[in-house]
Short mmCIF file of C-alpha atoms and ligand atoms in Angstrom, two decimals:
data_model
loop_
_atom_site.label_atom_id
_atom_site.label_comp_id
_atom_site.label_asym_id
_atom_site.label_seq_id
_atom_site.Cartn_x
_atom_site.Cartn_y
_atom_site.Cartn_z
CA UNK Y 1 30.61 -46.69 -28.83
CA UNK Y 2 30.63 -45.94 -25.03
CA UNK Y 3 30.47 -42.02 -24.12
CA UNK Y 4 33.75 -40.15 -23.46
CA UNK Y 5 33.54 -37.56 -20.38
CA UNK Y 6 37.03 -35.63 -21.54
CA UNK Y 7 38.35 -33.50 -18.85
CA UNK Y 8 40.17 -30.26 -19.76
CA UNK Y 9 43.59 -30.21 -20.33
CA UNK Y 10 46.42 -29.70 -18.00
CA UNK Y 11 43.74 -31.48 -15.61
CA UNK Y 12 45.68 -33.10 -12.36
CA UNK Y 13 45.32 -36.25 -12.03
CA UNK Y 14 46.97 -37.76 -8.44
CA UNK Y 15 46.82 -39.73 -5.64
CA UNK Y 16 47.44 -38.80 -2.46
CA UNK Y 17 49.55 -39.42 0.98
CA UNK Y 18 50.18 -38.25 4.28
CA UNK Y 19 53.56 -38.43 5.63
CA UNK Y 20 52.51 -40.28 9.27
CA UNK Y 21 50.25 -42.55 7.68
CA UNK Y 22 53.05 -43.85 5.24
CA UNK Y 23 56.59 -42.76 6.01
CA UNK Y 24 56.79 -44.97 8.93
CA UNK Y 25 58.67 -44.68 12.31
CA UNK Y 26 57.52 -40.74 13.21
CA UNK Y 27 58.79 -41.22 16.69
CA UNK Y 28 59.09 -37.46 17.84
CA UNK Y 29 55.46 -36.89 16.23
CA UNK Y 30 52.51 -36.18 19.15
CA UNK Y 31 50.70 -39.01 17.33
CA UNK Y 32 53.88 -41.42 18.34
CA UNK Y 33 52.98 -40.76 22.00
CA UNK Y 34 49.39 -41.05 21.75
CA UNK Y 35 49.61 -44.27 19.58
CA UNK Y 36 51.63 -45.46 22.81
CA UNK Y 37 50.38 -44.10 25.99
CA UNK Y 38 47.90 -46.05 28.00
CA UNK Y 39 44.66 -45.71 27.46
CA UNK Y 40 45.29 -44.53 23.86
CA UNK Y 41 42.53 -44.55 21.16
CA UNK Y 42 44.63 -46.30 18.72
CA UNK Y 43 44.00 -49.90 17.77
CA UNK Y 44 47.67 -50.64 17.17
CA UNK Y 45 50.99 -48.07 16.56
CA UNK Y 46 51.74 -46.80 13.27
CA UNK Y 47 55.77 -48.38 13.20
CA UNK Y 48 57.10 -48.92 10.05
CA UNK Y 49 53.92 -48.00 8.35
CA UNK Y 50 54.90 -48.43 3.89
CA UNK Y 51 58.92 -47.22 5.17
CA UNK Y 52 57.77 -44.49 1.95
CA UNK Y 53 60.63 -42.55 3.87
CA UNK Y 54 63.01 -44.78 2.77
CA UNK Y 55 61.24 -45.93 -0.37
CA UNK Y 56 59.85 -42.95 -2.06
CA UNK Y 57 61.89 -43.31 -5.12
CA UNK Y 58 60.77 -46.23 -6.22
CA UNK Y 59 56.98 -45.54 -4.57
CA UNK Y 60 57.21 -42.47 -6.88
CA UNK Y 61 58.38 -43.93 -9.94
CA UNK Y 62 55.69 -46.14 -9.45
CA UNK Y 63 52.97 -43.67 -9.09
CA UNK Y 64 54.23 -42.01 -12.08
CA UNK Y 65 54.68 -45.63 -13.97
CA UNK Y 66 50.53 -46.50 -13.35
CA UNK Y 67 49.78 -43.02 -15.63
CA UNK Y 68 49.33 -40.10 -12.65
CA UNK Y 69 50.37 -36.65 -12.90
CA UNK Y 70 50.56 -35.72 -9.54
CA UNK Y 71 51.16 -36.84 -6.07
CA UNK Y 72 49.91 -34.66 -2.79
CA UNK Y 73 52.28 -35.49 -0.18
CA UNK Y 74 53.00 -33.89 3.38
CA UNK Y 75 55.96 -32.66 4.49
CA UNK Y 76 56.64 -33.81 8.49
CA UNK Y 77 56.88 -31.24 11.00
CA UNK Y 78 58.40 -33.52 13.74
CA UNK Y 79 61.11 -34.24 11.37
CA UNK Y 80 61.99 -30.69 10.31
CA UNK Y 81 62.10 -28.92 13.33
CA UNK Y 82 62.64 -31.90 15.85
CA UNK Y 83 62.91 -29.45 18.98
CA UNK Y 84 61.49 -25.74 18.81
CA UNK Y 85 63.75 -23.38 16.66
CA UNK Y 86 65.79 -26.09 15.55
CA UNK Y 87 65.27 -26.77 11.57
CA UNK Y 88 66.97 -29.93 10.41
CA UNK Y 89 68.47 -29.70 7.20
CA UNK Y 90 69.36 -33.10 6.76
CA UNK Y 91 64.98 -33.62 6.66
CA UNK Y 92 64.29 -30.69 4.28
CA UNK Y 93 67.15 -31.95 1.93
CA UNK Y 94 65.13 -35.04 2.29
CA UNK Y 95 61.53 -33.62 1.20
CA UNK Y 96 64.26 -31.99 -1.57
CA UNK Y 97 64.90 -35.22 -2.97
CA UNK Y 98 61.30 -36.39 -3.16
CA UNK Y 99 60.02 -33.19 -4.68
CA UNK Y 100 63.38 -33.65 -7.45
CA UNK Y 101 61.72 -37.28 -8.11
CA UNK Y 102 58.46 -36.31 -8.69
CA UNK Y 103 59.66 -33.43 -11.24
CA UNK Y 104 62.00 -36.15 -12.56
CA UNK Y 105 59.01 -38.39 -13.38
CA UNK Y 106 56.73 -35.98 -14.31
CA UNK Y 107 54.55 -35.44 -11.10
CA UNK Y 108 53.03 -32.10 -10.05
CA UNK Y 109 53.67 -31.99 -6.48
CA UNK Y 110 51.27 -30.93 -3.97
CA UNK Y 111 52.48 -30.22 -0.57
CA UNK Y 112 50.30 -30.49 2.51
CA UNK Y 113 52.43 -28.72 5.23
CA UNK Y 114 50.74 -30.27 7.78
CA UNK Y 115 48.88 -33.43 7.91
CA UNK Y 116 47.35 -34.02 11.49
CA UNK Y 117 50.83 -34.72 13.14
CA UNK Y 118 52.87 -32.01 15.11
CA UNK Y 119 55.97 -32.36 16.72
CA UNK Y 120 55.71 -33.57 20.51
CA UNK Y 121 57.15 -30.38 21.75
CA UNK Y 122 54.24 -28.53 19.78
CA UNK Y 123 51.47 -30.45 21.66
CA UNK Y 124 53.14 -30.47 24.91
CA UNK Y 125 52.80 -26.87 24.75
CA UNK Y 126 49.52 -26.98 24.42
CA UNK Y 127 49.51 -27.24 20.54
CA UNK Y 128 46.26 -26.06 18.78
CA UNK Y 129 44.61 -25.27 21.65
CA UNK Y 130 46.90 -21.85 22.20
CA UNK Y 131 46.71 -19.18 20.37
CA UNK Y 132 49.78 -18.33 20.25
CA UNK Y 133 51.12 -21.37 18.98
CA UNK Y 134 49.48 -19.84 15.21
CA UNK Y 135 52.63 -17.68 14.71
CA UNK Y 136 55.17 -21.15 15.46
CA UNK Y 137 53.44 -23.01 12.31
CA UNK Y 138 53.97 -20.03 10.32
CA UNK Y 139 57.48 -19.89 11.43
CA UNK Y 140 58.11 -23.69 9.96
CA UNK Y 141 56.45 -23.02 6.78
CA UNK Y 142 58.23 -20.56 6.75
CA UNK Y 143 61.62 -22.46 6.96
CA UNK Y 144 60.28 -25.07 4.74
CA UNK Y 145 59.20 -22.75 2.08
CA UNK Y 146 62.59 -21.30 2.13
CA UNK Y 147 64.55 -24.65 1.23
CA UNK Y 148 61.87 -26.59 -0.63
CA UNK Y 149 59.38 -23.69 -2.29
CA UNK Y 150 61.10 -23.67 -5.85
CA UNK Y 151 60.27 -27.00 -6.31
CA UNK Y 152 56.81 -26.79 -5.20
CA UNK Y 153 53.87 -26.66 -7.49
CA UNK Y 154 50.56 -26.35 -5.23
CA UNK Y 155 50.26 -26.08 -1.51
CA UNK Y 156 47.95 -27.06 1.35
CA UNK Y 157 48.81 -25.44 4.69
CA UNK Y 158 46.38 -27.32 7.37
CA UNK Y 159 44.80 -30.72 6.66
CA UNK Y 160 41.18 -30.86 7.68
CA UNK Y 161 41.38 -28.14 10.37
CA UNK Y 162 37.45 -28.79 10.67
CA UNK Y 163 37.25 -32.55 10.96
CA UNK Y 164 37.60 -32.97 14.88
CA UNK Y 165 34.73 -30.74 14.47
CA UNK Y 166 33.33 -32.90 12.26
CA UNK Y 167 33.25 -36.08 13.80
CA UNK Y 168 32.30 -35.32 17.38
CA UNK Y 169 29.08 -33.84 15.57
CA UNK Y 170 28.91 -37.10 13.74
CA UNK Y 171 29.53 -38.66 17.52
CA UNK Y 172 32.52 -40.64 16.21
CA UNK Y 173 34.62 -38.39 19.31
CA UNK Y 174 33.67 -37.39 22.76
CA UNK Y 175 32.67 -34.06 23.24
CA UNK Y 176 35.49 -30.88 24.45
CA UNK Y 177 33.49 -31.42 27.76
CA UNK Y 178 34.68 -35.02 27.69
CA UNK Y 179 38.23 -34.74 26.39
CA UNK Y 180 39.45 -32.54 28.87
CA UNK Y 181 39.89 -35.06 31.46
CA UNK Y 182 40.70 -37.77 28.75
CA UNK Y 183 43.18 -40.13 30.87
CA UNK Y 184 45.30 -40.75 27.79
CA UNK Y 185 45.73 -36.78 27.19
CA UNK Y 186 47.12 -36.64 31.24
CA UNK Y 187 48.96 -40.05 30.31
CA UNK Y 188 50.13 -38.32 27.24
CA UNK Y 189 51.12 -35.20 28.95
CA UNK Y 190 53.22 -37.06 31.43
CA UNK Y 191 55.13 -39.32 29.18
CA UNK Y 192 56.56 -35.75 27.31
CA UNK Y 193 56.83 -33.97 31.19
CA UNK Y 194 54.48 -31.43 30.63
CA UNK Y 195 50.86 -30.99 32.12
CA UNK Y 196 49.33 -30.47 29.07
CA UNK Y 197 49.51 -32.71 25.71
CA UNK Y 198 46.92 -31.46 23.04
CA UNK Y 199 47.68 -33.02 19.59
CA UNK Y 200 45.12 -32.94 17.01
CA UNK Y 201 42.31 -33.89 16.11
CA UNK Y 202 42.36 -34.74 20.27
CA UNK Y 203 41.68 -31.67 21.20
CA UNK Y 204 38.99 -29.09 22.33
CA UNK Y 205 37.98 -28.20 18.62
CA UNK Y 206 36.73 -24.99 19.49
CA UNK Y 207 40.26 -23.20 20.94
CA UNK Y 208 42.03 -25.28 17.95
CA UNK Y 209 39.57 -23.51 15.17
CA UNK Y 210 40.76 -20.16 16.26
CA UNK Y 211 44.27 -21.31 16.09
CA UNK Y 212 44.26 -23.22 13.30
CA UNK Y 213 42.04 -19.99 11.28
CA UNK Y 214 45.19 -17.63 12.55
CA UNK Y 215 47.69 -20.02 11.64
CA UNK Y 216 46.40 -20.54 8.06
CA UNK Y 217 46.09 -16.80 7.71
CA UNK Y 218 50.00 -16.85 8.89
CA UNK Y 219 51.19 -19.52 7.43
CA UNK Y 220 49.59 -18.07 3.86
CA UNK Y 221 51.84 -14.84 4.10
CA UNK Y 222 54.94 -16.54 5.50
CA UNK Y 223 54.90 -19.39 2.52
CA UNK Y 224 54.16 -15.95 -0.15
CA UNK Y 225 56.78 -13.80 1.61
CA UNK Y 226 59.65 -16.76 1.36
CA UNK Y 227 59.52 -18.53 -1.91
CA UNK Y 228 56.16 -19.17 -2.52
CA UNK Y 229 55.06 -18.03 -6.18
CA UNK Y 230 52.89 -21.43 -6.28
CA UNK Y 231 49.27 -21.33 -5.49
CA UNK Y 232 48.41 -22.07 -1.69
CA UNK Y 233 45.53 -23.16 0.02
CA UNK Y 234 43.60 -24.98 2.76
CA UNK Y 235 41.84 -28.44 2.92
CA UNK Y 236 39.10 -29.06 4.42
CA UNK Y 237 36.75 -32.21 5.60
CA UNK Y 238 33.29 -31.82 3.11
CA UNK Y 239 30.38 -34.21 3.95
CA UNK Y 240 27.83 -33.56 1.61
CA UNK Y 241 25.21 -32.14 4.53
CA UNK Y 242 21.95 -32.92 3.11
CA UNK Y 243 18.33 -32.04 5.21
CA UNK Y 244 15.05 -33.94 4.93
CA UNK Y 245 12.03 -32.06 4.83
CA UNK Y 246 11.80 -29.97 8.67
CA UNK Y 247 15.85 -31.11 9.03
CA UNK Y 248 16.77 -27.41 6.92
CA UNK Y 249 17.82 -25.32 10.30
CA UNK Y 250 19.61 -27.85 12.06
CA UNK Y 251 21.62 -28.92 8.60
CA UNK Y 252 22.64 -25.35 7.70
CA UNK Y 253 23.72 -24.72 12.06
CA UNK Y 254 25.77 -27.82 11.50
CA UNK Y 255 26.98 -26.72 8.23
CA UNK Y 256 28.02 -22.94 9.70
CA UNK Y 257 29.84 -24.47 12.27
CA UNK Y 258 31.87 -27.54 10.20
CA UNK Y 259 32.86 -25.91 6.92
CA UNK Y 260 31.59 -22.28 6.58
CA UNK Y 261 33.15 -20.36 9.12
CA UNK Y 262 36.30 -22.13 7.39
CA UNK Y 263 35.01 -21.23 4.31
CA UNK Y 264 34.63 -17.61 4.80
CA UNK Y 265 38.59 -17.20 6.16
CA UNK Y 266 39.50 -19.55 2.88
CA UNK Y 267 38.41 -16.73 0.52
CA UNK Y 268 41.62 -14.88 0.50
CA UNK Y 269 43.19 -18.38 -0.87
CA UNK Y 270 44.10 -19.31 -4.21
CA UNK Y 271 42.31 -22.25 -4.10
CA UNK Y 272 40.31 -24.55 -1.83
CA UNK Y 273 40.85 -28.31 -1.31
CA UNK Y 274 37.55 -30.31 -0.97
CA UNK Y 275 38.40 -33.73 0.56
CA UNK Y 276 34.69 -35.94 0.47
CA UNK Y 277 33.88 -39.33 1.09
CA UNK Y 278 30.48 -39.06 2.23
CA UNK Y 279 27.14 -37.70 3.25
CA UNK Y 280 25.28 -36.38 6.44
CA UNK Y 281 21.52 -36.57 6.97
CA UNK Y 282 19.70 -34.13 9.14
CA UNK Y 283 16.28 -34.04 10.40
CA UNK Y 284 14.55 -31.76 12.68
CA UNK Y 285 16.01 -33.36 16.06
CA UNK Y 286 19.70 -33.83 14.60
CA UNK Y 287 22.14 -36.22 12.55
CA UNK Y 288 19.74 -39.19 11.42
CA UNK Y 289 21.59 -42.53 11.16
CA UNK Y 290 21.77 -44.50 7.80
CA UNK Y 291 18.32 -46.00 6.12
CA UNK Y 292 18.39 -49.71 7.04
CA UNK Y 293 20.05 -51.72 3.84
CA UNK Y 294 22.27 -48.88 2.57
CA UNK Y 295 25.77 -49.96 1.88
CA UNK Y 296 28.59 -48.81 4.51
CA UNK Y 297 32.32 -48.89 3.70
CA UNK Y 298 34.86 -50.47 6.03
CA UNK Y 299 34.51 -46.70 7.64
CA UNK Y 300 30.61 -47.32 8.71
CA UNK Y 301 29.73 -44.39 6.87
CA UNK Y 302 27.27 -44.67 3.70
CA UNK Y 303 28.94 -45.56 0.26
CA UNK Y 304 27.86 -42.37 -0.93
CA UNK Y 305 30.16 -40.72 -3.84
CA UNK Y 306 27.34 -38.23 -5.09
CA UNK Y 307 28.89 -36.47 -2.68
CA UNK Y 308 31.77 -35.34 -3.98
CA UNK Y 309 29.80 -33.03 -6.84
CA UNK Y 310 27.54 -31.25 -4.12
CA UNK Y 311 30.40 -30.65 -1.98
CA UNK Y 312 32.74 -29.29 -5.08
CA UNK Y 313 29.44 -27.31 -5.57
CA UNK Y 314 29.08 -25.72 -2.51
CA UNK Y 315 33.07 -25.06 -2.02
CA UNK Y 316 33.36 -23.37 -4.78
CA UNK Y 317 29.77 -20.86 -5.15
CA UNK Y 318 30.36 -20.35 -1.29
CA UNK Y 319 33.80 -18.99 -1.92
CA UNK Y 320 34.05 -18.09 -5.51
CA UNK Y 321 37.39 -20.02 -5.86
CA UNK Y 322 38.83 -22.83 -7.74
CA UNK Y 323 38.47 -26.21 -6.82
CA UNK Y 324 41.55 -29.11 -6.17
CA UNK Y 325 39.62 -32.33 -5.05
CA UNK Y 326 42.71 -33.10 -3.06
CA UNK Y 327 41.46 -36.25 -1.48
CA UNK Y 328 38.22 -38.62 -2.65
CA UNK Y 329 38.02 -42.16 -1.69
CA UNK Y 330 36.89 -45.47 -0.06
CA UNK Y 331 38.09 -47.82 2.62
CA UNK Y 332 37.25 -51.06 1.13
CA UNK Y 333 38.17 -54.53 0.69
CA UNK Y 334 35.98 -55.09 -2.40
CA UNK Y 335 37.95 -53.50 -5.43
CA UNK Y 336 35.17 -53.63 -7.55
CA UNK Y 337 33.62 -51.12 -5.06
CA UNK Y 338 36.39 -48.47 -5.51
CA UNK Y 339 36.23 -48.61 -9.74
CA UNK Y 340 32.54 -47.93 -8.92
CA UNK Y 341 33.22 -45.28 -6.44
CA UNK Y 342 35.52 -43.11 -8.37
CA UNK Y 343 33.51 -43.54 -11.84
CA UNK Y 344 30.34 -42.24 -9.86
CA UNK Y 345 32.52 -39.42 -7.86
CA UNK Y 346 34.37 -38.54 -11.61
CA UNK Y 347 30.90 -38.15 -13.47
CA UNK Y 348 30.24 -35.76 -10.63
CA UNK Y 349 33.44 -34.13 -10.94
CA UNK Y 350 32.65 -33.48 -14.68
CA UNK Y 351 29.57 -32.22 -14.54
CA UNK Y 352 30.63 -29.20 -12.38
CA UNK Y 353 33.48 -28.56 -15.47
CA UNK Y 354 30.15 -28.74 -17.50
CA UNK Y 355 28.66 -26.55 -15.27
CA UNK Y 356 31.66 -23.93 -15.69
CA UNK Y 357 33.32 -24.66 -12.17
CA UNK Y 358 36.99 -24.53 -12.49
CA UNK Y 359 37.91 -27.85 -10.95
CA UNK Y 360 41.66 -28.33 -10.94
CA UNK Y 361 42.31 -31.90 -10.49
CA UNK Y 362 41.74 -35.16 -8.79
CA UNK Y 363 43.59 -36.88 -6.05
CA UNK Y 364 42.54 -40.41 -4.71
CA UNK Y 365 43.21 -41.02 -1.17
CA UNK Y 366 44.85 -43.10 -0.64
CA UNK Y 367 48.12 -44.10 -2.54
CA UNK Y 368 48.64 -47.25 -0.40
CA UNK Y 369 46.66 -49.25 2.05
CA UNK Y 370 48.24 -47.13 5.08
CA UNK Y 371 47.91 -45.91 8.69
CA UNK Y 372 44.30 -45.27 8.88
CA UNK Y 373 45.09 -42.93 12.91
CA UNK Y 374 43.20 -44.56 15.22
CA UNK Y 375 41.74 -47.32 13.27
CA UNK Y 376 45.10 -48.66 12.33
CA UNK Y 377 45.76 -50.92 9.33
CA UNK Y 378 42.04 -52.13 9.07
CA UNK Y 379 41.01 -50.17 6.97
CA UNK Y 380 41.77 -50.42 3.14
CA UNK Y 381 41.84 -47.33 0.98
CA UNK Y 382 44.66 -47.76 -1.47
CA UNK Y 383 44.76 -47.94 -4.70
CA UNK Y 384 48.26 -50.14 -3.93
CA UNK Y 385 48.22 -52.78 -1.44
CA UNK Y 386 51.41 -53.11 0.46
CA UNK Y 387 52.89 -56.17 2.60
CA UNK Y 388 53.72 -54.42 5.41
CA UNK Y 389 56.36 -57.28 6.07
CA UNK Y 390 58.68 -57.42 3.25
CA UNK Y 391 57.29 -53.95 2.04
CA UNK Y 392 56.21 -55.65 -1.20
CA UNK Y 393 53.33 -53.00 -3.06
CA UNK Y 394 51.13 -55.01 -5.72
CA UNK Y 395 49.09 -52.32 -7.60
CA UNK Y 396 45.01 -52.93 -7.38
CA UNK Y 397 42.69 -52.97 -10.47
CA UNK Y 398 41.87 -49.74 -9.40
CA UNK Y 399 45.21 -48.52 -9.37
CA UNK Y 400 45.52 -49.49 -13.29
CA UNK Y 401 41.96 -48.53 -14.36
CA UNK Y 402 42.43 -45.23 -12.55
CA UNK Y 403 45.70 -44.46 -13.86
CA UNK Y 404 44.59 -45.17 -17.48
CA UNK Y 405 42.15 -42.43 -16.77
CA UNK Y 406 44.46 -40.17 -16.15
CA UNK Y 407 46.36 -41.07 -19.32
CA UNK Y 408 43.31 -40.74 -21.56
CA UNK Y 409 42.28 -37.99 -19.70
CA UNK Y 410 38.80 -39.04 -19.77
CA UNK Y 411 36.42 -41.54 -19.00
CA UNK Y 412 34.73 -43.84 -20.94
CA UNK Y 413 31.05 -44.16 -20.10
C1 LIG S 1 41.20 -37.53 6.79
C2 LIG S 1 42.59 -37.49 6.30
C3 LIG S 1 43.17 -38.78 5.91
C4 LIG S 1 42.34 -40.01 6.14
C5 LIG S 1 41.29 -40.19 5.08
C6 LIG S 1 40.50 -41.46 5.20
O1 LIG S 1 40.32 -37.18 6.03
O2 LIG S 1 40.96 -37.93 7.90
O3 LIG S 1 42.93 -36.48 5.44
O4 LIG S 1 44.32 -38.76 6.70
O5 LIG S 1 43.17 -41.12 6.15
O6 LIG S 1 40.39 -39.15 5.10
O7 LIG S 1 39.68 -41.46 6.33
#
């Protein structure tokens, strides 16, 4: 008889989504304008992306249908306050009707606020990278809180605040230094008349850590002083930062800077989201690059899911808090390679509950093969492929092995 790893009950199990990556057509989003400027670092526009604006309700009866308890989903800024101070109701009754279909099929929804996108007003004002732009993102969770909060189970307010940081220490981004002068920011800048354009993760990381630290702190009283009696929290980008012998300084600088100076300001959450997909290797002179022969996912990163356990680890003896892995995944085109990702990443996952960490649930990124930002539609992370021209989805393997999973609420070893 094969081994049953049983996860406790009431245990989320979810896949998850980001509004820009899937809704399609974000047109007054900062990403919009960078996707079309010249010079942009985009491979190709996001258009229509999965139209999941249009087609959430059957994209959430089928989410529901594969054997998933919960869908993380982001709410779109652009949309809901499309100039400054002006809150569209029409978009919040929108986000309304999704959150009504999830409770309808039995989904726990978990609401990212904000998901890398801003409105274009937001980043030709200098988004992140003012300060005082902290207290207009607490202003629209505010508002959003307001209209959608009673229907709201769980909430992130700031995707991944740390991973520009992130990957221009992994070199995958030019340095602040560099992206000042950027030509597609100053292309950017003009095409919304202003002489700035600073939309995230394109930014200088250091100003945007302050701001996004202060607008988490914000944001976390405004959601609690409107109707927010659901537990909120932050997400943040976890590689699994891991030193060979002499490497120990440079790993833990690199690990200050990236997640525990985020870490520290996350304590006075109800929760912390840990979002992993693989490690980092330091040695004494810096980031070493992957042993020859190791296998890389469509990303170029090591196919590493160990990670996920040493990173719920550390999130959660570093802060003392509960756990949500609210994203876990792997851009593949093998999806043999996923099953074996997420059974490795799961064992992980239940060892910690062995280990008495108080992990809350599970979410897969990514629902669909969607938008990967910059890389486009490469890329191949769902668990549901989608034919971007008829808008056809035809569930993976993955998608059926993972949902039965959930339904058993363990896995069979
Ligand atoms: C991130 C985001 C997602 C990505 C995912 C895969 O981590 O960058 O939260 O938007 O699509 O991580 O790279």
């Amino acid at each position: 008889m094969p081994e049953q790893l049983t996860f406790p009950k009431d245990f989320l199990w979810g896949t998850a989504g980001a509004a820009h990556q899937v809704e399609g057509n974000n047109i007054n989003s900062d990403s919009w304008v960078l996707e079309h400027v010249p010079g942009s670092p985009f491979v190709e526009p996001s258009g229509d992306a999965c139209d999941h604006y249009h087609r959430y309700p059957d994209d959430i009866a089928l989410i529901a249908s594969l054997g998933f308890n919960t869908y993380r989903f982001s709410i779109e800024w652009a949309r809901i306050e499309p100039e400054q101070g002006e809150f569209s109701i029409a978009a919040l009754e929108h986000y309304r009707r999704m959150l009504a279909a999830c409770h309808e099929h039995g989904l726990t929804p978990i609401v990212t606020y904000h998901h890398f996108t801003s409105p274009r007003w937001f980043a030709a004002k200098g988004g992140w990278e003012v300060m005082a732009n902290a207290e207009l993102f607490a202003r629209y969770c505010e508002k959003a809180t307001a209209h959608l909060g009673d229907l709201i189970a769980a909430a992130c307010t700031l995707n991944e605040p740390n991973v520009g940081i992130l990957i221009q220490q992994m070199g995958f981004m030019p340095s602040d230094a560099k992206l000042l002068n950027a030509p597609f920011r100053a292309a950017a800048a003009k095409a919304v008349g202003s002489d700035t354009f600073a939309a995230f993760p394109h930014c200088q990381q250091q100003p945007a850590r302050d701001t996004f630290l202060k607008a988490h702190r914000l944001a976390f009283d405004a959601i609690k002083a409107s109707r927010g009696d659901f537990p909120v929290g932050m997400t943040l980008a976890m590689s699994d930062h891991q030193a060979v012998p002499g490497g120990e300084a440079v790993r833990d600088k690199a690990r200050h800077e990236i997640d525990d100076v985020f870490l520290d300001v996350a304590r006075a959450d109800d929760f912390i989201g840990v979002q992993t997909y693989t490690r980092t290797r330091y040695g004494a002179e810096g980031i070493l690059p992957s042993e020859a022969g190791v296998e890389l996912t469509q990303m170029r990163y090591e196919f590493y899911p160990e990670a996920l356990e040493a990173t719920i680890r550390y999130a959660a003896s570093y802060t003392g808090l509960p756990v949500i892995v609210t994203e876990n995944g792997i851009g593949t085109e093998d999806d043999t390679r996923r099953i074996e990702y997420v059974r490795r990443a799961l064992r992980g996952v239940h060892q910690c509950l062995q280990d008495g960490i108080e992990v809350r649930g599970y979410c897969y990124w990514s629902i669909f093969d969607n938008f990967e930002w910059a890389q486009g539609y490469r890329p191949k992370f769902g668990l549901i492929a989608v034919d971007r021209t008829m808008q056809i989805r035809t569930p993976k393997p993955s998608a059926k092995w993972l949902g039965s999973i959930a339904q058993e609420n363990a896995l069979a070893e």
